[in-house]
CSV table of C-alpha atoms in Angstrom, one decimal:
chain,number,residue,atom,x,y,z
A,1,ALA,CA,6.8,4.2,-8.6
A,2,GLN,CA,7.2,5.3,-5.0
A,3,SER,CA,5.3,4.0,-2.2
A,4,VAL,CA,4.8,4.2,1.5
A,5,ALA,CA,3.8,1.6,4.1
A,6,GLN,CA,2.3,2.3,7.4
A,7,PRO,CA,2.0,-1.2,9.1
A,8,GLU,CA,-0.3,-0.3,12.0
A,9,ASP,CA,-3.8,0.7,11.5
A,10,GLN,CA,-4.1,2.1,15.0
A,11,VAL,CA,-1.7,3.2,17.7
A,12,ASN,CA,-2.8,3.4,21.3
A,13,VAL,CA,-0.8,5.3,23.8
A,14,ALA,CA,-1.4,6.7,27.3
A,15,GLU,CA,-1.0,10.4,27.7
A,16,GLY,CA,2.4,11.4,28.7
A,17,ASN,CA,4.0,8.3,27.2
A,18,PRO,CA,6.2,8.5,24.1
A,19,LEU,CA,4.4,8.2,20.8
A,20,THR,CA,5.7,6.6,17.6
A,21,VAL,CA,4.2,6.2,14.3
A,22,LYS,CA,6.0,4.0,11.9
A,23,CYS,CA,6.6,4.5,8.2
A,24,THR,CA,8.7,2.7,5.7
A,25,TYR,CA,9.0,3.9,2.1
A,26,SER,CA,10.2,2.8,-1.3
A,27,VAL,CA,11.6,5.2,-4.0
A,28,SER,CA,14.2,5.6,-6.7
A,29,GLY,CA,16.9,8.0,-5.6
A,30,ASN,CA,17.0,10.1,-2.4
A,31,PRO,CA,13.6,10.5,-0.9
A,32,TYR,CA,11.7,13.5,0.0
A,33,LEU,CA,9.6,12.5,3.0
A,34,PHE,CA,6.6,14.1,4.7
A,35,TRP,CA,4.3,13.7,7.6
A,36,TYR,CA,0.8,15.2,7.7
A,37,VAL,CA,-1.9,15.1,10.5
A,38,GLN,CA,-5.6,15.0,9.9
A,39,TYR,CA,-8.4,15.8,12.5
A,40,PRO,CA,-11.8,14.7,11.9
A,41,ASN,CA,-13.6,16.2,9.0
A,42,ARG,CA,-10.6,18.6,8.2
A,43,GLY,CA,-7.8,18.8,5.6
A,44,LEU,CA,-4.3,17.5,6.1
A,45,GLN,CA,-2.0,19.8,8.2
A,46,PHE,CA,1.7,19.6,7.3
A,47,LEU,CA,3.9,18.5,10.2
A,48,LEU,CA,7.5,18.1,9.0
A,49,LYS,CA,9.6,16.9,6.1
A,50,TYR,CA,13.0,15.6,5.3
A,51,ILE,CA,14.8,16.8,2.2
A,52,THR,CA,18.5,16.4,3.1
A,53,GLY,CA,20.9,16.9,6.0
A,54,ASP,CA,20.4,16.1,9.5
A,55,ASN,CA,18.6,12.7,9.9
A,56,LEU,CA,16.5,14.0,12.8
A,57,VAL,CA,13.9,16.5,11.6
A,58,LYS,CA,11.9,18.7,14.1
A,59,GLY,CA,8.5,19.9,13.3
A,60,SER,CA,5.2,21.4,14.6
A,61,TYR,CA,3.5,20.6,18.0
A,62,GLY,CA,6.6,18.9,19.5
A,63,PHE,CA,6.8,16.2,16.7
A,64,GLU,CA,10.0,14.9,15.2
A,65,ALA,CA,11.0,12.1,12.8
A,66,GLU,CA,14.1,10.2,12.1
A,67,PHE,CA,15.3,9.4,8.6
A,68,ASN,CA,17.0,6.0,8.4
A,69,LYS,CA,18.3,5.4,4.9
A,70,SER,CA,19.5,1.9,5.5
A,71,GLN,CA,16.1,0.7,6.9
A,72,THR,CA,14.2,3.0,4.5
A,73,SER,CA,12.2,4.3,7.4
A,74,PHE,CA,10.9,7.7,8.6
A,75,HIS,CA,9.2,7.1,11.9
A,76,LEU,CA,7.3,10.0,13.6
A,77,LYS,CA,7.9,10.5,17.3
A,78,LYS,CA,6.7,12.7,20.1
A,79,PRO,CA,8.3,12.4,23.7
A,80,SER,CA,5.1,12.9,25.6
A,81,ALA,CA,1.7,12.4,23.8
A,82,LEU,CA,-1.3,14.7,24.6
A,83,VAL,CA,-4.9,13.8,24.2
A,84,SER,CA,-5.2,16.5,21.6
A,85,ASP,CA,-2.7,14.5,19.5
A,86,SER,CA,-5.4,11.9,18.7
A,87,ALA,CA,-5.8,12.0,15.1
A,88,LEU,CA,-5.0,10.3,11.6
A,89,TYR,CA,-1.4,10.6,10.7
A,90,PHE,CA,-0.2,10.2,7.1
A,91,CYS,CA,3.4,9.6,5.8
A,92,ALA,CA,4.2,10.5,2.3
A,93,VAL,CA,7.2,10.2,0.0
A,94,ARG,CA,8.1,11.9,-3.3
A,95,ALA,CA,10.9,11.1,-5.8
A,96,PRO,CA,13.4,13.8,-6.5
A,97,TYR,CA,12.9,13.5,-10.3
A,98,GLY,CA,10.9,11.7,-13.0
A,99,ASN,CA,7.4,10.7,-11.7
A,100,ASN,CA,7.5,12.9,-8.6
A,101,ARG,CA,4.1,12.5,-7.4
A,102,LEU,CA,3.4,12.6,-3.6
A,103,ALA,CA,2.5,8.9,-2.6
A,104,PHE,CA,0.7,8.6,0.7
A,105,GLY,CA,0.4,5.7,3.1
A,106,LYS,CA,-3.0,4.6,4.4
A,107,GLY,CA,-2.7,6.5,7.5
A,108,ASN,CA,-2.4,5.6,11.2
A,109,GLN,CA,-5.1,6.5,13.7
A,110,VAL,CA,-3.6,7.5,16.9
A,111,VAL,CA,-5.6,7.3,20.1
A,112,VAL,CA,-4.1,9.0,23.2
A,113,ILE,CA,-5.8,7.7,26.3
A,114,PRO,CA,-6.2,10.1,29.3
B,1,ASP,CA,-5.5,35.0,5.5
B,2,GLY,CA,-3.5,33.1,3.0
B,3,GLY,CA,-4.6,29.6,2.2
B,4,ILE,CA,-6.7,27.2,0.2
B,5,THR,CA,-10.5,27.5,0.2
B,6,GLN,CA,-12.8,24.6,-0.8
B,7,SER,CA,-16.4,24.9,-1.3
B,8,PRO,CA,-19.0,23.7,-0.6
B,9,LYS,CA,-18.1,21.7,2.5
B,10,TYR,CA,-21.0,19.4,1.9
B,11,LEU,CA,-22.6,18.4,-1.4
B,12,PHE,CA,-25.2,16.1,-2.5
B,13,ARG,CA,-25.5,14.6,-5.8
B,14,LYS,CA,-28.4,12.8,-7.5
B,15,GLU,CA,-27.8,9.9,-9.8
B,16,GLY,CA,-26.9,11.2,-13.3
B,17,GLN,CA,-25.9,14.7,-12.2
B,18,ASN,CA,-22.6,16.5,-12.7
B,19,VAL,CA,-21.3,18.5,-9.8
B,20,THR,CA,-18.4,20.8,-9.4
B,21,LEU,CA,-16.1,21.5,-6.4
B,22,SER,CA,-14.5,24.7,-6.1
B,23,CYS,CA,-10.9,25.2,-5.1
B,24,GLU,CA,-9.3,28.7,-4.7
B,25,GLN,CA,-5.8,29.4,-3.4
B,26,ASN,CA,-4.1,32.8,-2.6
B,27,LEU,CA,-0.6,31.5,-1.9
B,28,ASN,CA,0.7,32.3,-5.4
B,29,HIS,CA,1.3,28.6,-5.9
B,30,ASP,CA,1.9,27.3,-9.4
B,31,ALA,CA,0.9,23.6,-8.8
B,32,MET,CA,-2.6,22.5,-7.7
B,33,TYR,CA,-3.9,19.0,-7.0
B,34,TRP,CA,-7.2,17.0,-6.3
B,35,TYR,CA,-7.2,14.1,-4.1
B,36,ARG,CA,-9.8,11.6,-3.1
B,37,GLN,CA,-9.9,10.1,0.3
B,38,ASP,CA,-11.9,7.0,1.2
B,39,PRO,CA,-11.6,5.3,4.7
B,40,GLY,CA,-8.7,3.0,5.0
B,41,GLN,CA,-7.3,3.8,1.5
B,42,GLY,CA,-5.2,6.9,2.1
B,43,LEU,CA,-5.2,9.6,-0.5
B,44,ARG,CA,-5.5,9.0,-4.2
B,45,LEU,CA,-4.4,11.5,-6.8
B,46,ILE,CA,-7.2,12.5,-9.3
B,47,TYR,CA,-5.8,15.4,-11.4
B,48,TYR,CA,-2.9,17.8,-10.9
B,49,SER,CA,-1.8,20.9,-12.7
B,50,GLN,CA,1.7,22.4,-12.6
B,51,ILE,CA,0.9,25.5,-14.6
B,52,VAL,CA,-2.0,27.5,-15.9
B,53,ASN,CA,-3.9,26.0,-18.8
B,54,ASP,CA,-2.1,22.6,-18.4
B,55,PHE,CA,-3.1,19.6,-16.2
B,56,GLN,CA,-2.5,15.9,-16.1
B,57,LYS,CA,-4.4,12.7,-15.0
B,58,GLY,CA,-3.5,11.2,-11.7
B,59,ASP,CA,-4.2,7.7,-10.7
B,60,ILE,CA,-8.0,7.7,-10.7
B,61,ALA,CA,-9.0,10.3,-13.2
B,62,GLU,CA,-12.0,8.4,-14.7
B,63,GLY,CA,-15.3,10.1,-14.3
B,64,TYR,CA,-13.6,13.4,-13.3
B,65,SER,CA,-12.6,16.6,-15.2
B,66,VAL,CA,-10.8,19.8,-14.3
B,67,SER,CA,-9.9,23.1,-15.7
B,68,ARG,CA,-7.1,25.5,-14.9
B,69,GLU,CA,-7.8,28.8,-16.5
B,70,LYS,CA,-6.6,31.0,-13.6
B,71,LYS,CA,-3.5,30.5,-11.3
B,72,GLU,CA,-5.7,30.7,-8.2
B,73,SER,CA,-8.5,28.3,-9.2
B,74,PHE,CA,-8.6,24.6,-10.0
B,75,PRO,CA,-12.3,23.4,-10.0
B,76,LEU,CA,-13.1,19.6,-10.1
B,77,THR,CA,-16.1,18.3,-11.8
B,78,VAL,CA,-17.5,15.0,-10.8
B,79,THR,CA,-19.3,13.6,-13.8
B,80,SER,CA,-22.1,11.1,-14.0
B,81,ALA,CA,-19.5,8.6,-15.4
B,82,GLN,CA,-18.0,8.4,-11.9
B,83,LYS,CA,-19.8,5.4,-10.5
B,84,ASN,CA,-18.9,5.7,-6.9
B,85,PRO,CA,-18.3,9.4,-6.1
B,86,THR,CA,-19.3,9.4,-2.5
B,87,ALA,CA,-16.0,10.4,-0.8
B,88,PHE,CA,-14.1,13.3,0.8
B,89,TYR,CA,-12.3,15.5,-1.7
B,90,LEU,CA,-9.1,17.4,-0.9
B,91,CYS,CA,-7.7,20.1,-3.0
B,92,ALA,CA,-4.0,21.1,-2.4
B,93,SER,CA,-1.2,23.3,-3.9
B,94,SER,CA,2.4,23.9,-3.8
B,95,SER,CA,5.3,25.9,-5.3
B,96,SER,CA,6.7,24.4,-8.3
B,97,GLY,CA,10.5,23.8,-9.1
B,98,SER,CA,11.4,21.2,-6.5
B,99,SER,CA,10.0,17.9,-5.2
B,100,GLY,CA,10.9,19.1,-1.8
B,101,ASN,CA,8.3,21.7,-1.8
B,102,THR,CA,5.6,21.2,0.7
B,103,ILE,CA,2.1,20.5,-0.6
B,104,TYR,CA,-0.6,22.3,1.4
B,105,PHE,CA,-4.2,21.2,1.8
B,106,GLY,CA,-7.6,22.7,1.9
B,107,GLU,CA,-10.3,21.7,4.4
B,108,GLY,CA,-12.0,19.3,2.1
B,109,SER,CA,-15.4,18.8,0.5
B,110,TRP,CA,-17.8,15.9,1.3
B,111,LEU,CA,-19.7,14.6,-1.7
B,112,THR,CA,-22.6,12.2,-1.2
B,113,VAL,CA,-24.8,10.5,-3.8
B,114,VAL,CA,-28.3,10.5,-2.8
């Protein structure tokens, strides 16, 4: 079955600095990869996804993610973090066939320090 | 506005009671899902439905039940058999036909046992 690892529980970054949230995955076949953001007491908001094509995917709010097949990674990045980016970030993976449930990581709390 | 509406936002359940969480979508999506979120555990799939009048158990279906009588609606009942129901519950939906389709989430419902 597919799975996701988000190795860091919390990421602290100063406002204006680059932000990276790490994600590695395990799946049979070519993966479909997603990033979501969750603000306190809210549902998940879709940020971006990788299906096929260019390994660098651009999404909402200035976020992007890079798909690396050899490292089975899909790290989320933002060149300049804002205080308003402080939230919980989830990486998720789905297999292209068979048991194609969306498997989520445990989430990374991002804290942007003013 | 198009979207997924969950109600109520906050619900309190007494021991031995069944409670039902409502989920309605006007996105014309075929597939709907229920997830449970506990701190530090990410999201876990309870039930999902890919078409009206059909649904499947997810990873933690015990103590829960669902119905899918209409395309727009996918209510979740938390029964007295669920021993630890206090959690944040998220309803989601997506188009069917491809694992690359994005899953969109509602704003969530808090259930607390009192």
